[in-house]
Short mmCIF file of C-alpha atoms in Angstrom, two decimals:
data_model
loop_
_atom_site.label_atom_id
_atom_site.label_comp_id
_atom_site.label_asym_id
_atom_site.label_seq_id
_atom_site.Cartn_x
_atom_site.Cartn_y
_atom_site.Cartn_z
CA MET A 1 -63.23 10.70 9.13
CA LEU A 2 -63.42 8.56 12.25
CA PRO A 3 -63.72 9.89 15.83
CA CYS A 4 -60.40 9.51 17.61
CA GLY A 5 -62.11 7.75 20.53
CA GLN A 6 -62.62 4.69 18.32
CA TRP A 7 -59.15 3.21 18.42
CA PRO A 8 -58.11 1.18 16.52
CA PRO A 9 -60.22 2.06 13.45
CA THR A 10 -62.56 -0.69 12.28
CA SER A 11 -62.21 0.23 8.63
CA GLN A 12 -60.39 -2.25 6.45
CA HIS A 13 -59.26 0.51 4.09
CA SER A 14 -55.54 1.01 3.67
CA GLU A 15 -55.68 4.80 3.87
CA PRO A 16 -54.06 6.40 6.93
CA PHE A 17 -56.20 6.88 10.02
CA LYS A 18 -57.65 10.39 10.18
CA CYS A 19 -59.54 12.29 12.82
CA SER A 20 -61.23 15.62 13.31
CA PRO A 21 -59.46 18.61 14.96
CA ALA A 22 -61.31 17.83 18.20
CA GLY A 23 -60.19 14.24 17.91
CA ARG A 24 -56.59 15.28 17.38
CA ARG A 25 -56.75 17.36 20.58
CA TYR A 26 -58.13 14.32 22.39
CA VAL A 27 -55.30 12.12 21.12
CA LEU A 28 -52.73 14.74 22.13
CA ALA A 29 -54.21 14.94 25.62
CA CYS A 30 -54.14 11.15 25.91
CA SER A 31 -50.53 11.06 24.74
CA VAL A 32 -49.48 13.63 27.35
CA TRP A 33 -51.29 11.72 30.07
CA TRP A 34 -49.65 8.41 29.06
CA ALA A 35 -46.22 10.03 28.86
CA GLY A 36 -46.58 11.35 32.39
CA THR A 37 -47.84 8.00 33.66
CA LEU A 38 -44.99 6.08 32.01
CA GLY A 39 -42.51 8.60 33.41
CA ARG A 40 -43.81 8.05 36.92
CA MET A 41 -43.68 4.28 36.38
CA ARG A 42 -40.05 4.53 35.29
CA VAL A 43 -39.21 6.52 38.43
CA VAL A 44 -40.88 3.90 40.64
CA LEU A 45 -39.14 1.02 38.83
CA LEU A 46 -35.78 2.78 39.06
CA GLY A 47 -36.26 3.35 42.77
CA THR A 48 -37.13 -0.31 43.25
CA LEU A 49 -34.02 -1.42 41.34
CA LEU A 50 -31.80 0.88 43.38
CA LEU A 51 -33.30 -0.55 46.57
CA LEU A 52 -32.59 -4.10 45.42
CA VAL A 53 -28.99 -3.18 44.55
CA SER A 54 -28.40 -1.47 47.89
CA VAL A 55 -29.81 -4.46 49.84
CA PRO A 56 -28.20 -7.54 48.27
CA SER A 57 -29.72 -9.92 50.80
CA ALA A 58 -33.16 -10.26 52.34
CA GLN A 59 -31.46 -11.15 55.62
CA LEU A 60 -30.52 -7.49 56.15
CA VAL A 61 -34.16 -6.47 55.77
CA TRP A 62 -35.15 -9.15 58.25
CA LEU A 63 -32.73 -7.88 60.87
CA GLY A 64 -34.03 -4.34 60.42
CA ARG A 65 -37.63 -5.41 60.98
CA LEU A 66 -37.17 -6.97 64.37
CA ASP A 67 -39.76 -5.89 66.90
CA PRO A 68 -38.29 -2.84 68.73
CA LYS A 69 -39.51 -4.31 72.02
CA GLN A 70 -37.49 -7.45 71.34
CA VAL A 71 -34.29 -5.78 70.10
CA PRO A 72 -32.38 -5.88 73.43
CA THR A 73 -33.37 -9.54 73.89
CA SER A 74 -32.44 -10.44 70.32
CA ARG A 75 -29.18 -8.53 70.48
CA GLN A 76 -28.20 -10.44 73.59
CA GLN A 77 -28.17 -13.58 71.47
CA LEU A 78 -25.22 -12.06 69.61
CA LEU A 79 -23.21 -11.91 72.84
CA GLY A 80 -20.51 -14.30 73.96
CA PRO A 81 -17.55 -15.95 72.24
CA TRP A 82 -16.93 -16.02 68.50
CA TYR A 83 -14.15 -17.19 66.21
CA VAL A 84 -13.34 -15.06 63.17
CA LEU A 85 -12.68 -17.74 60.56
CA ALA A 86 -12.73 -15.77 57.29
CA VAL A 87 -12.12 -12.18 56.24
CA SER A 88 -12.57 -10.10 53.10
CA SER A 89 -10.74 -6.79 53.18
CA GLN A 90 -9.83 -3.85 50.97
CA GLU A 91 -7.00 -2.85 53.31
CA LYS A 92 -3.67 -2.16 51.64
CA GLY A 93 -1.34 -5.09 52.13
CA PHE A 94 -4.09 -7.56 52.97
CA MET A 95 -3.58 -9.61 49.82
CA VAL A 96 0.12 -10.03 50.64
CA GLU A 97 -0.35 -10.77 54.33
CA LYS A 98 -3.55 -12.82 54.27
CA SER A 99 -1.72 -16.17 54.12
CA THR A 100 -0.09 -15.39 57.51
CA LYS A 101 -3.26 -14.36 59.35
CA ASN A 102 -4.58 -16.75 61.99
CA VAL A 103 -8.04 -17.28 63.43
CA GLU A 104 -9.05 -14.48 65.81
CA GLY A 105 -11.13 -14.61 68.97
CA VAL A 106 -13.86 -12.10 69.80
CA MET A 107 -16.00 -11.72 72.91
CA VAL A 108 -19.12 -9.59 72.43
CA ALA A 109 -20.79 -7.88 75.39
CA LEU A 110 -23.72 -5.49 75.74
CA THR A 111 -23.40 -2.38 77.92
CA ALA A 112 -26.15 -0.84 80.01
CA GLN A 113 -26.74 1.63 77.18
CA HIS A 114 -27.20 -1.26 74.72
CA ASN A 115 -23.87 -0.51 73.04
CA LEU A 116 -21.53 -3.27 71.97
CA LYS A 117 -18.25 -3.99 73.71
CA LEU A 118 -15.77 -6.12 71.78
CA LEU A 119 -12.76 -7.83 73.35
CA SER A 120 -10.60 -9.37 70.63
CA SER A 121 -7.33 -11.23 70.32
CA ARG A 122 -5.31 -11.71 67.16
CA HIS A 123 -1.82 -12.82 66.22
CA GLY A 124 0.73 -10.11 65.45
CA LEU A 125 4.47 -9.67 65.07
CA GLU A 126 4.86 -9.78 68.85
CA GLY A 127 2.52 -12.69 69.46
CA CYS A 128 -1.07 -12.42 70.64
CA THR A 129 -2.37 -8.88 70.97
CA GLN A 130 -5.58 -7.97 72.76
CA SER A 131 -7.82 -4.96 72.27
CA THR A 132 -11.07 -3.66 73.72
CA MET A 133 -13.48 -1.51 71.77
CA GLU A 134 -16.88 -0.08 72.62
CA LEU A 135 -19.27 0.84 69.83
CA SER A 136 -22.27 3.10 70.23
CA LYS A 137 -25.55 2.31 68.53
CA GLN A 138 -26.59 4.30 65.46
CA ASN A 139 -30.21 4.92 64.54
CA SER A 140 -30.40 1.53 62.89
CA ARG A 141 -30.79 -1.27 65.40
CA TRP A 142 -27.92 -3.33 64.00
CA VAL A 143 -25.37 -0.63 63.16
CA PHE A 144 -22.75 0.66 65.60
CA GLU A 145 -19.85 3.11 65.43
CA ASN A 146 -16.90 4.70 67.20
CA PRO A 147 -15.43 7.40 64.92
CA SER A 148 -12.76 8.28 67.50
CA LEU A 149 -11.30 4.79 66.97
CA GLY A 150 -11.77 4.91 63.22
CA VAL A 151 -14.85 2.68 63.16
CA LEU A 152 -17.33 4.51 60.95
CA GLN A 153 -19.72 1.59 60.80
CA TYR A 154 -20.00 -1.87 62.34
CA ARG A 155 -23.00 -3.57 60.77
CA VAL A 156 -24.42 -7.03 61.36
CA LEU A 157 -25.54 -8.07 57.89
CA GLY A 158 -26.91 -11.47 58.75
CA THR A 159 -26.95 -13.96 61.61
CA ASN A 160 -28.98 -16.86 62.91
CA PHE A 161 -27.59 -16.03 66.39
CA ARG A 162 -26.92 -19.72 66.94
CA ASP A 163 -23.71 -20.46 65.04
CA TYR A 164 -22.72 -17.66 62.64
CA ALA A 165 -22.80 -13.92 61.98
CA ILE A 166 -21.66 -11.87 58.99
CA VAL A 167 -20.23 -8.50 60.03
CA LEU A 168 -19.27 -5.57 57.79
CA THR A 169 -16.95 -2.90 59.21
CA GLN A 170 -16.15 0.43 57.56
CA LEU A 171 -12.82 1.74 58.84
CA GLU A 172 -10.78 4.92 58.57
CA LEU A 173 -7.29 4.27 59.89
CA GLU A 174 -4.17 6.34 59.23
CA GLU A 175 -5.82 8.21 56.37
CA GLU A 176 -6.89 4.94 54.74
CA ASP A 177 -10.56 4.16 54.21
CA PHE A 178 -11.52 0.54 53.63
CA ASN A 179 -14.14 -2.09 54.37
CA THR A 180 -13.78 -5.52 55.92
CA LEU A 181 -16.22 -8.40 56.01
CA GLU A 182 -15.82 -11.04 58.71
CA LEU A 183 -17.33 -14.45 59.26
CA TYR A 184 -18.07 -15.01 62.95
CA SER A 185 -18.53 -18.62 64.01
CA ARG A 186 -19.38 -20.19 67.37
CA THR A 187 -17.36 -23.28 66.47
CA GLU A 188 -13.87 -23.85 65.08
CA ILE A 189 -15.34 -25.08 61.79
CA ALA A 190 -17.90 -22.93 60.02
CA SER A 191 -21.10 -24.46 58.71
CA GLN A 192 -21.71 -24.70 54.97
CA GLU A 193 -24.56 -22.24 55.33
CA ALA A 194 -22.25 -19.70 56.95
CA LEU A 195 -19.51 -20.14 54.33
CA GLN A 196 -21.95 -19.80 51.45
CA LEU A 197 -23.50 -16.68 52.95
CA PHE A 198 -20.07 -15.15 53.56
CA THR A 199 -19.04 -15.87 49.95
CA LYS A 200 -22.28 -14.36 48.63
CA TRP A 201 -21.92 -11.19 50.67
CA SER A 202 -18.28 -10.83 49.63
CA ARG A 203 -19.26 -11.08 45.98
CA ASP A 204 -22.29 -8.79 46.28
CA LEU A 205 -20.26 -6.13 48.11
CA GLY A 206 -17.57 -6.09 45.41
CA PHE A 207 -14.67 -7.81 47.17
CA LEU A 208 -12.29 -9.41 44.69
CA SER A 209 -11.40 -13.07 45.08
CA GLN A 210 -7.84 -12.12 46.05
CA GLN A 211 -9.26 -9.88 48.79
CA GLN A 212 -10.86 -12.88 50.51
CA ALA A 213 -9.19 -15.34 52.86
CA GLN A 214 -9.99 -18.17 55.22
CA LEU A 215 -7.72 -17.62 58.21
CA GLN A 216 -5.06 -20.13 59.25
CA LYS A 217 -6.28 -22.77 61.71
CA ASP A 218 -4.08 -21.59 64.56
CA PHE A 219 -6.39 -21.00 67.54
CA THR A 220 -3.68 -20.04 70.05
CA CYS A 221 -4.70 -16.38 70.36
CA ALA A 222 -8.41 -17.07 69.93
CA HIS A 223 -8.45 -19.61 72.76
CA ARG A 224 -6.37 -17.35 75.00
CA ILE A 225 -8.77 -14.44 74.87
CA LEU A 226 -11.80 -16.64 75.35
CA GLN A 227 -10.26 -18.39 78.35
CA VAL A 228 -9.20 -15.11 79.95
CA SER A 229 -12.66 -13.68 79.45
CA TYR A 230 -14.33 -16.62 81.12
CA GLN A 231 -11.86 -16.86 84.00
CA LEU A 232 -11.88 -13.18 84.90
CA GLY A 233 -15.51 -12.60 84.09
CA ARG A 234 -14.67 -9.39 82.27
CA LEU A 235 -17.73 -9.50 80.04
#
């Protein structure tokens, strides 16, 4: 009978491996230890997989790791004029109306409290409509909210500050909860990098192809709000 510590057995005999009672207790203890270790490994691996699923792009991690001392300076690079060139939305009726939606204009400002102030203009049934919205900062440096206006979350998913930004908004309006994803662009034509990133985020966040749209190239309302903002110096 071989000691259980000698594993695997060196004997060439075909008879089953046997061990003493003490050896069997040793093997049992080893088995319990390995089972616990493998269980802990599975928990760690599962946690890692869940983290990867919840963060579909490394860009989000990068934004969250900005130096706290540099956050106000970095956030200021997000300020100024933007065109909203593409939208993905789960809003009811979006799929029917998306072909009639035109490019929107957005001016982003930063308040003294480091909140965001958005002045936007979009085309509606009565022509260009303007709205102003202030969003307070959540604990995360790149997440804002205004529950009183139905904005549960306004999150900057990715941006190079220079020419594009990808923005996710979680809304609760008239008892309807839905998400929208918007492609912000500094220019009237989005870069290939921006379009590819917007498409990737739309796919990773579960938006169907019919829930995505590039807005019509009518810049009437977008130009109006940007011109008014510059002339009056509102922001």
